[in-house]
Amino acid sequence: MADLRCEIAGVKAPNPFWLASAPPTDKEYNVVRAFKAGWGGVVWKTLGEDPPVVNTSSRYGALHYRGYRMMGFNNIELISDRPLEVNLQEIKRVKRDWPDRALLVSLMVPCTEDSWKRILKRVEETEADGVELNFGCPHGMSERGMGSAVGQVPEYIEMVVRWCKAATRMPVFVKLTPNVTNILAPARAAKAGGADAVSLINTINSVMGVDLDTMAPLPSVHGKGAHGGYCGPAVKPIALCMVGEIARDPECRGLPISGIGGIETWRDAAEFIAMGAGSVQVCTAAMHYGFKIVEDMITGLSNWMDSKGYRTLDDFRGAAVPNYVDWGQLDMNYVVKARIDQDKCIRCGLCHIACEDTSHQSIRKIKENGKRRYEVIEEECVGCNLCAHVCPVEGCITMVEVETGLPYVTWAEDPRNPQRLAKAAE
């Protein structure tokens, strides 16, 4: 049987499935229910200094896409609105009662050294496993000089991390904002400050829509709307990219990563781990389906690992990182062509329409015994695979490798590269 135990930055858990800092981890009641369901760890909803913040209603917006509920999710909720001391007492009880589970505490306070020292001292008394510095929240708190207002300035990240590392014995995770042009700058700053790990991604700046009757952005609060944080399945590709960027960066080598963003199934989790994550954090999926989804995640990941012969998470953690390269390192001589399985084809014509109107006119439409038929024009097909993506029948259109006999050639080495041609002409 696969061993799902994980350890990241010295924090141990029976499995890599953790709940992210969010409404599902706002109180003892929720966290205990989560642990009973099987979650390996939680990051307690972000705590700040008293007096607590005041939240609005409504707080959530959702993107429903072609029958899929909550494909994207948005919130304008702030950090915990419960008294700090109440939260700390509950954290202490939970850690006492569930010593084998990972319990981190998310923190956000004004950007002064004394503020961080004060709250870290109080969190240490709970015997939590570590803290996660929330440098990612893009709304509400950022306007007060916290959250992503810190996370977007590498110098601030390094400064605050140094304060925290000097003030606590606990492992320090740094939660990074995706609302930057390059995730490496904040990640490198976190490492330079002594961070034990990074968590990413936090939510993305977003407006979920506009009510065309009231002309208010959604979610709306008494006829007004504000930008919020975007999450859910739709953000997974962005999160995977940023996790991979850090995992392959030489300057971040050895920096543990807790992956977050659109994780809903065991397969999502496996992809994040393959891209270098030591644990994964889930929020929207739990809010959508409840805590028991972790049962399927645990079973699915375990069964898949058994089928692949992976005994531990480390057996495949980071396995995809060497294959994550810049565009210029791809093989320019690799060729694939589309193939249409005529037995599976339902003659809808979507492949032809998409290719004819927006691609390379490489699928012909013909009439055969009074019926439509679609065939690939091989000499025109560039292997873009648009047709395979628009086809509504699974496995009907596949991309098949064409043997060229040519060596692996990068763009820098390719004779068709204009810069190479110019250099040769000199």
Short mmCIF file of C-alpha atoms in Angstrom, two decimals:
data_model
loop_
_atom_site.label_atom_id
_atom_site.label_comp_id
_atom_site.label_asym_id
_atom_site.label_seq_id
_atom_site.Cartn_x
_atom_site.Cartn_y
_atom_site.Cartn_z
CA MET A 1 0.00 0.00 0.00
CA ALA A 2 1.16 3.51 -0.78
CA ASP A 3 2.42 5.57 2.14
CA LEU A 4 0.78 9.01 1.98
CA ARG A 5 2.60 10.51 4.94
CA CYS A 6 4.20 13.83 4.19
CA GLU A 7 6.70 16.13 5.83
CA ILE A 8 7.27 19.69 4.69
CA ALA A 9 9.57 22.13 6.47
CA GLY A 10 9.55 19.82 9.50
CA VAL A 11 5.75 19.73 9.69
CA LYS A 12 4.42 16.16 9.55
CA ALA A 13 0.98 14.93 8.49
CA PRO A 14 -0.61 11.54 7.77
CA ASN A 15 -1.42 12.66 4.22
CA PRO A 16 -0.71 15.69 1.99
CA PHE A 17 -4.30 16.92 1.89
CA TRP A 18 -4.63 20.08 3.96
CA LEU A 19 -7.39 22.64 4.18
CA ALA A 20 -6.23 26.12 3.19
CA SER A 21 -6.68 29.17 5.36
CA ALA A 22 -10.28 30.16 4.63
CA PRO A 23 -13.84 29.92 6.04
CA PRO A 24 -13.59 26.09 6.39
CA THR A 25 -10.83 26.57 8.99
CA ASP A 26 -12.32 29.49 10.90
CA LYS A 27 -13.17 27.68 14.10
CA GLU A 28 -12.68 24.55 16.21
CA TYR A 29 -15.98 23.02 15.15
CA ASN A 30 -15.06 23.05 11.46
CA VAL A 31 -11.48 21.86 11.96
CA VAL A 32 -12.51 18.94 14.16
CA ARG A 33 -15.08 17.88 11.53
CA ALA A 34 -12.33 18.08 8.92
CA PHE A 35 -9.92 15.95 10.94
CA LYS A 36 -12.64 13.37 11.59
CA ALA A 37 -13.23 13.22 7.83
CA GLY A 38 -9.55 12.43 7.27
CA TRP A 39 -7.78 15.67 6.32
CA GLY A 40 -4.06 15.52 7.06
CA GLY A 41 -3.75 19.13 8.13
CA VAL A 42 -5.25 22.59 8.18
CA VAL A 43 -4.09 26.16 8.00
CA TRP A 44 -6.25 28.08 10.48
CA LYS A 45 -8.09 31.04 8.97
CA THR A 46 -5.94 34.17 9.09
CA LEU A 47 -5.70 35.83 12.48
CA GLY A 48 -4.91 39.46 13.15
CA GLU A 49 -4.64 41.75 16.10
CA ASP A 50 -7.71 42.74 18.10
CA PRO A 51 -10.10 44.38 17.55
CA PRO A 52 -11.17 41.90 14.87
CA VAL A 53 -12.21 43.00 11.40
CA VAL A 54 -15.82 43.46 10.30
CA ASN A 55 -16.97 41.51 7.25
CA THR A 56 -19.71 42.38 4.75
CA SER A 57 -22.60 40.51 3.21
CA SER A 58 -22.82 39.16 0.67
CA ARG A 59 -19.25 37.90 0.34
CA TYR A 60 -19.10 35.32 -2.44
CA GLY A 61 -19.48 35.28 -6.19
CA ALA A 62 -19.28 32.30 -8.54
CA LEU A 63 -18.69 31.55 -12.19
CA HIS A 64 -20.99 28.78 -13.41
CA TYR A 65 -19.93 27.47 -16.81
CA ARG A 66 -22.11 25.31 -19.04
CA GLY A 67 -23.69 23.38 -16.19
CA TYR A 68 -20.56 23.20 -14.04
CA ARG A 69 -21.29 24.96 -10.76
CA MET A 70 -18.56 27.09 -9.21
CA MET A 71 -16.02 26.62 -11.98
CA GLY A 72 -14.59 29.83 -10.57
CA PHE A 73 -15.21 31.29 -7.14
CA ASN A 74 -14.71 34.77 -5.77
CA ASN A 75 -14.74 36.19 -2.26
CA ILE A 76 -14.49 39.60 -0.65
CA GLU A 77 -14.22 38.15 2.85
CA LEU A 78 -11.50 39.42 5.16
CA ILE A 79 -9.50 37.65 7.86
CA SER A 80 -11.13 36.06 10.90
CA ASP A 81 -13.76 38.29 12.49
CA ARG A 82 -13.65 36.32 15.74
CA PRO A 83 -11.65 37.53 18.77
CA LEU A 84 -7.98 36.55 18.69
CA GLU A 85 -8.01 34.97 22.15
CA VAL A 86 -11.00 32.77 21.26
CA ASN A 87 -9.19 31.51 18.17
CA LEU A 88 -5.98 30.85 20.10
CA GLN A 89 -7.77 28.85 22.79
CA GLU A 90 -9.48 26.72 20.13
CA ILE A 91 -6.20 26.13 18.27
CA LYS A 92 -4.57 24.93 21.48
CA ARG A 93 -7.41 22.47 22.15
CA VAL A 94 -7.42 21.14 18.61
CA LYS A 95 -3.67 20.57 18.56
CA ARG A 96 -3.86 18.82 21.94
CA ASP A 97 -6.65 16.53 20.74
CA TRP A 98 -5.22 15.85 17.26
CA PRO A 99 -1.43 15.74 17.73
CA ASP A 100 -0.79 13.73 14.57
CA ARG A 101 -2.36 16.33 12.25
CA ALA A 102 -0.56 19.34 10.77
CA LEU A 103 -1.87 22.63 12.15
CA LEU A 104 -0.49 25.89 10.83
CA VAL A 105 -1.83 29.31 11.80
CA SER A 106 -2.21 31.96 9.12
CA LEU A 107 -1.27 35.45 10.30
CA MET A 108 -1.65 39.00 9.06
CA VAL A 109 -0.80 42.08 11.11
CA PRO A 110 0.40 45.63 10.36
CA CYS A 111 3.87 45.79 8.86
CA THR A 112 5.78 46.59 12.03
CA GLU A 113 8.23 44.32 13.82
CA ASP A 114 6.48 44.70 17.19
CA SER A 115 3.13 43.63 15.72
CA TRP A 116 4.63 40.41 14.36
CA LYS A 117 6.54 39.69 17.56
CA ARG A 118 3.42 40.09 19.70
CA ILE A 119 1.21 37.76 17.71
CA LEU A 120 3.92 35.15 17.16
CA LYS A 121 4.52 34.91 20.90
CA ARG A 122 0.83 34.24 21.48
CA VAL A 123 0.59 31.66 18.69
CA GLU A 124 3.63 29.78 20.04
CA GLU A 125 1.73 29.15 23.26
CA THR A 126 -0.85 27.11 21.34
CA GLU A 127 1.84 24.60 20.30
CA ALA A 128 0.74 24.88 16.68
CA ASP A 129 3.12 23.28 14.17
CA GLY A 130 3.94 26.48 12.36
CA VAL A 131 2.70 29.76 10.95
CA GLU A 132 1.82 30.90 7.46
CA LEU A 133 2.39 34.58 6.76
CA ASN A 134 -0.50 35.80 4.62
CA PHE A 135 1.12 38.00 1.99
CA GLY A 136 -1.50 37.14 -0.59
CA CYS A 137 -4.96 38.51 0.26
CA PRO A 138 -5.77 40.90 -2.62
CA HIS A 139 -8.73 42.78 -1.18
CA GLY A 140 -9.74 44.70 1.92
CA MET A 141 -6.63 44.02 3.95
CA SER A 142 -4.31 45.06 1.09
CA GLU A 143 -5.88 48.51 1.18
CA ARG A 144 -4.72 48.67 4.81
CA GLY A 145 -1.10 47.94 3.93
CA MET A 146 -1.25 44.18 4.58
CA GLY A 147 -1.77 41.03 2.51
CA SER A 148 -0.77 41.45 -1.12
CA ALA A 149 0.41 45.00 -0.41
CA VAL A 150 3.35 43.27 1.30
CA GLY A 151 3.46 40.28 -1.03
CA GLN A 152 3.96 42.47 -4.10
CA VAL A 153 7.13 44.07 -2.69
CA PRO A 154 10.00 41.57 -2.37
CA GLU A 155 11.92 43.85 0.01
CA TYR A 156 8.97 43.85 2.42
CA ILE A 157 8.65 40.07 2.20
CA GLU A 158 12.28 39.52 3.10
CA MET A 159 12.11 42.08 5.91
CA VAL A 160 9.02 40.63 7.57
CA VAL A 161 10.24 37.04 7.21
CA ARG A 162 13.49 38.01 8.93
CA TRP A 163 11.52 39.56 11.79
CA CYS A 164 9.43 36.42 12.16
CA LYS A 165 12.32 33.98 11.97
CA ALA A 166 14.12 35.95 14.69
CA ALA A 167 11.02 35.99 16.87
CA THR A 168 9.78 32.36 16.75
CA ARG A 169 10.97 28.78 16.89
CA MET A 170 8.04 27.69 14.68
CA PRO A 171 8.49 26.92 10.97
CA VAL A 172 7.53 29.95 8.89
CA PHE A 173 5.57 29.40 5.66
CA VAL A 174 5.05 32.39 3.36
CA LYS A 175 1.84 32.53 1.35
CA LEU A 176 2.52 34.25 -1.96
CA THR A 177 0.22 36.38 -4.08
CA PRO A 178 -0.21 35.55 -7.77
CA ASN A 179 -0.93 39.22 -8.48
CA VAL A 180 2.61 39.88 -9.66
CA THR A 181 4.35 39.80 -13.03
CA ASN A 182 6.94 37.24 -11.91
CA ILE A 183 6.45 34.87 -8.98
CA LEU A 184 10.19 34.28 -8.62
CA ALA A 185 10.95 37.68 -7.12
CA PRO A 186 8.73 37.20 -4.04
CA ALA A 187 9.72 33.52 -3.72
CA ARG A 188 13.41 34.40 -3.76
CA ALA A 189 12.78 37.17 -1.22
CA ALA A 190 11.03 34.71 1.08
CA LYS A 191 13.97 32.33 0.88
CA ALA A 192 16.47 35.15 1.43
CA GLY A 193 14.59 36.11 4.58
CA GLY A 194 14.88 32.55 5.89
CA ALA A 195 11.40 31.18 5.12
CA ASP A 196 11.03 27.47 5.79
CA ALA A 197 8.52 27.06 2.95
CA VAL A 198 6.23 28.94 0.60
CA SER A 199 2.52 28.38 -0.05
CA LEU A 200 0.93 29.36 -3.35
CA ILE A 201 -1.15 30.57 -4.93
CA ASN A 202 -3.40 32.88 -3.01
CA THR A 203 -6.41 34.32 -4.82
CA ILE A 204 -6.32 36.40 -8.01
CA ASN A 205 -7.79 39.89 -8.35
CA SER A 206 -11.18 39.58 -10.00
CA VAL A 207 -14.68 40.90 -10.56
CA MET A 208 -17.07 37.99 -11.08
CA GLY A 209 -19.54 39.83 -13.25
CA VAL A 210 -21.94 42.75 -13.46
CA ASP A 211 -25.65 42.69 -12.61
CA LEU A 212 -27.09 44.30 -15.75
CA ASP A 213 -30.26 45.34 -13.91
CA THR A 214 -28.60 47.14 -10.98
CA MET A 215 -25.30 47.82 -12.82
CA ALA A 216 -23.41 46.65 -9.74
CA PRO A 217 -20.31 44.44 -9.89
CA LEU A 218 -20.77 41.00 -8.30
CA PRO A 219 -20.87 40.09 -5.49
CA SER A 220 -22.71 43.27 -4.58
CA VAL A 221 -23.12 44.92 -1.20
CA HIS A 222 -26.11 47.27 -1.18
CA GLY A 223 -25.67 48.14 -4.83
CA LYS A 224 -21.89 48.43 -4.85
CA GLY A 225 -19.18 45.91 -5.69
CA ALA A 226 -15.45 45.56 -5.10
CA HIS A 227 -12.74 43.40 -6.59
CA GLY A 228 -12.18 40.17 -4.73
CA GLY A 229 -10.07 37.03 -4.74
CA TYR A 230 -10.58 34.46 -7.52
CA CYS A 231 -10.10 30.74 -6.87
CA GLY A 232 -11.63 27.37 -7.76
CA PRO A 233 -10.94 24.87 -10.57
CA ALA A 234 -10.41 27.63 -13.14
CA VAL A 235 -7.22 28.88 -11.45
CA LYS A 236 -5.42 25.52 -11.39
CA PRO A 237 -3.37 26.14 -14.58
CA ILE A 238 -2.07 29.44 -13.18
CA ALA A 239 -1.20 27.83 -9.86
CA LEU A 240 0.60 24.88 -11.48
CA CYS A 241 2.66 27.26 -13.58
CA MET A 242 3.78 29.32 -10.59
CA VAL A 243 4.55 26.26 -8.46
CA GLY A 244 6.62 24.89 -11.32
CA GLU A 245 8.47 28.19 -11.78
CA ILE A 246 9.65 28.09 -8.18
CA ALA A 247 10.40 24.35 -8.18
CA ARG A 248 12.74 24.64 -11.17
CA ASP A 249 14.40 27.92 -10.16
CA PRO A 250 18.06 27.41 -9.13
CA GLU A 251 17.84 30.27 -6.61
CA CYS A 252 14.84 28.63 -4.91
CA ARG A 253 16.36 25.15 -4.88
CA GLY A 254 15.50 23.32 -1.69
CA LEU A 255 12.62 25.65 -0.78
CA PRO A 256 9.62 23.47 0.14
CA ILE A 257 6.31 24.30 -1.52
CA SER A 258 2.74 23.84 -0.35
CA GLY A 259 0.63 23.90 -3.50
CA ILE A 260 -2.72 25.69 -3.65
CA GLY A 261 -5.15 26.54 -6.43
CA GLY A 262 -8.10 24.69 -7.92
CA ILE A 263 -7.33 21.32 -6.36
CA GLU A 264 -10.52 19.23 -6.40
CA THR A 265 -9.46 15.63 -7.05
CA TRP A 266 -6.61 13.23 -6.27
CA ARG A 267 -5.38 13.77 -9.82
CA ASP A 268 -5.09 17.52 -9.26
CA ALA A 269 -3.10 16.83 -6.11
CA ALA A 270 -0.81 14.36 -7.90
CA GLU A 271 -0.08 16.96 -10.57
CA PHE A 272 0.93 19.55 -7.96
CA ILE A 273 3.16 17.02 -6.19
CA ALA A 274 4.73 16.00 -9.50
CA MET A 275 5.42 19.70 -10.07
CA GLY A 276 7.29 19.91 -6.78
CA ALA A 277 4.72 20.49 -4.02
CA GLY A 278 5.30 18.79 -0.66
CA SER A 279 1.68 19.20 0.44
CA VAL A 280 -1.49 20.52 -1.16
CA GLN A 281 -4.10 22.87 0.25
CA VAL A 282 -7.78 22.78 -0.67
CA CYS A 283 -10.51 25.35 -0.10
CA THR A 284 -13.15 25.85 -2.82
CA ALA A 285 -13.70 22.13 -3.38
CA ALA A 286 -14.38 21.63 0.33
CA MET A 287 -16.78 24.57 0.34
CA HIS A 288 -18.54 23.10 -2.68
CA TYR A 289 -18.77 19.43 -1.73
CA GLY A 290 -18.01 19.22 1.99
CA PHE A 291 -15.14 17.72 3.96
CA LYS A 292 -15.73 14.10 2.97
CA ILE A 293 -14.27 14.67 -0.49
CA VAL A 294 -10.92 13.93 1.14
CA GLU A 295 -11.90 10.25 1.32
CA ASP A 296 -11.93 10.02 -2.48
CA MET A 297 -8.72 12.03 -2.66
CA ILE A 298 -6.91 9.67 -0.30
CA THR A 299 -8.24 6.51 -1.97
CA GLY A 300 -7.61 7.80 -5.48
CA LEU A 301 -4.05 8.94 -4.83
CA SER A 302 -3.21 5.74 -2.98
CA ASN A 303 -4.59 3.52 -5.76
CA TRP A 304 -2.80 5.49 -8.46
CA MET A 305 0.50 5.33 -6.58
CA ASP A 306 0.09 1.56 -6.19
CA SER A 307 -0.58 1.20 -9.93
CA LYS A 308 2.58 3.16 -10.73
CA GLY A 309 4.75 1.43 -8.14
CA TYR A 310 5.28 4.58 -6.08
CA ARG A 311 5.68 3.71 -2.43
CA THR A 312 5.95 7.23 -1.00
CA LEU A 313 5.11 10.74 -2.17
CA ASP A 314 8.81 11.47 -2.59
CA ASP A 315 8.99 8.76 -5.25
CA PHE A 316 7.26 11.08 -7.71
CA ARG A 317 7.47 14.49 -6.07
CA GLY A 318 9.04 16.90 -8.53
CA ALA A 319 9.18 14.25 -11.28
CA ALA A 320 7.66 16.68 -13.81
CA VAL A 321 9.99 19.56 -12.97
CA PRO A 322 12.89 18.53 -15.29
CA ASN A 323 10.38 18.38 -18.15
CA TYR A 324 9.05 21.90 -17.43
CA VAL A 325 11.20 24.04 -19.71
CA ASP A 326 11.12 27.38 -21.48
CA TRP A 327 9.61 27.49 -24.97
CA GLY A 328 13.04 27.85 -26.53
CA GLN A 329 14.08 24.45 -25.18
CA LEU A 330 11.31 22.53 -26.97
CA ASP A 331 12.05 20.19 -29.89
CA MET A 332 11.42 22.08 -33.13
CA ASN A 333 11.60 18.84 -35.13
CA TYR A 334 8.81 17.06 -33.25
CA VAL A 335 5.73 16.54 -35.43
CA VAL A 336 2.21 15.30 -34.67
CA LYS A 337 -0.79 15.09 -36.99
CA ALA A 338 -4.50 14.78 -36.25
CA ARG A 339 -6.25 11.46 -36.82
CA ILE A 340 -10.05 11.09 -36.93
CA ASP A 341 -11.56 7.77 -35.86
CA GLN A 342 -14.41 7.47 -38.33
CA ASP A 343 -16.16 4.84 -36.21
CA LYS A 344 -16.42 7.30 -33.32
CA CYS A 345 -17.15 10.42 -35.39
CA ILE A 346 -20.72 11.74 -35.01
CA ARG A 347 -20.37 14.03 -38.06
CA CYS A 348 -21.02 17.21 -36.07
CA GLY A 349 -18.46 19.15 -38.09
CA LEU A 350 -17.02 21.13 -35.18
CA CYS A 351 -13.48 20.12 -36.08
CA HIS A 352 -13.93 21.34 -39.65
CA ILE A 353 -15.54 24.62 -38.62
CA ALA A 354 -12.87 25.41 -36.02
CA CYS A 355 -10.01 24.53 -38.37
CA GLU A 356 -11.53 26.22 -41.43
CA ASP A 357 -12.40 29.48 -39.70
CA THR A 358 -9.65 29.89 -37.14
CA SER A 359 -6.77 27.55 -37.85
CA HIS A 360 -5.07 25.99 -40.89
CA GLN A 361 -7.82 24.70 -43.19
CA SER A 362 -6.52 21.17 -42.77
CA ILE A 363 -9.81 19.24 -42.39
CA ARG A 364 -11.88 18.66 -45.51
CA LYS A 365 -15.62 18.08 -45.56
CA ILE A 366 -16.80 15.55 -48.11
CA LYS A 367 -20.08 13.84 -48.98
CA GLU A 368 -20.05 10.05 -49.00
CA ASN A 369 -23.23 8.14 -49.84
CA GLY A 370 -25.23 11.21 -48.92
CA LYS A 371 -23.51 11.56 -45.55
CA ARG A 372 -20.92 14.04 -44.33
CA ARG A 373 -17.43 12.86 -43.64
CA TYR A 374 -14.41 14.73 -42.33
CA GLU A 375 -10.81 13.91 -43.18
CA VAL A 376 -7.48 15.43 -42.19
CA ILE A 377 -5.39 16.98 -44.98
CA GLU A 378 -2.04 15.78 -43.70
CA GLU A 379 0.12 18.15 -45.72
CA GLU A 380 -1.75 21.13 -44.23
CA CYS A 381 -2.06 19.88 -40.63
CA VAL A 382 0.41 21.61 -38.30
CA GLY A 383 -0.47 19.51 -35.25
CA CYS A 384 -1.95 22.38 -33.25
CA ASN A 385 -4.60 19.98 -31.78
CA LEU A 386 -7.45 22.51 -31.80
CA CYS A 387 -9.66 19.93 -33.48
CA ALA A 388 -9.04 17.39 -30.71
CA HIS A 389 -10.03 19.95 -28.10
CA VAL A 390 -13.29 21.04 -29.75
CA CYS A 391 -14.40 17.49 -30.61
CA PRO A 392 -17.24 16.46 -28.25
CA VAL A 393 -16.42 12.73 -28.49
CA GLU A 394 -13.64 11.49 -26.24
CA GLY A 395 -10.90 9.75 -28.21
CA CYS A 396 -12.40 10.49 -31.63
CA ILE A 397 -9.58 12.81 -32.68
CA THR A 398 -6.09 11.97 -31.50
CA MET A 399 -2.70 13.46 -32.20
CA VAL A 400 -0.27 10.91 -33.62
CA GLU A 401 3.49 11.37 -33.71
CA VAL A 402 5.02 11.38 -37.17
CA GLU A 403 8.51 9.91 -37.32
CA THR A 404 10.82 12.44 -39.00
CA GLY A 405 14.19 10.89 -38.32
CA LEU A 406 15.46 14.34 -37.34
CA PRO A 407 17.39 15.04 -34.11
CA TYR A 408 16.09 17.04 -31.14
CA VAL A 409 16.68 20.68 -32.09
CA THR A 410 15.94 23.70 -29.92
CA TRP A 411 15.00 27.08 -31.37
CA ALA A 412 18.50 28.41 -30.77
CA GLU A 413 19.88 25.50 -32.81
CA ASP A 414 17.19 25.52 -35.51
CA PRO A 415 18.42 26.59 -38.98
CA ARG A 416 15.10 28.43 -39.46
CA ASN A 417 15.89 30.78 -36.55
CA PRO A 418 16.31 34.30 -38.08
CA GLN A 419 19.05 35.16 -35.60
CA ARG A 420 20.93 32.00 -36.51
CA LEU A 421 20.51 32.76 -40.21
CA ALA A 422 21.76 36.31 -39.73
CA LYS A 423 24.76 35.09 -37.80
CA ALA A 424 25.53 32.54 -40.50
CA ALA A 425 25.34 35.26 -43.15
CA GLU A 426 27.97 37.28 -41.33
#
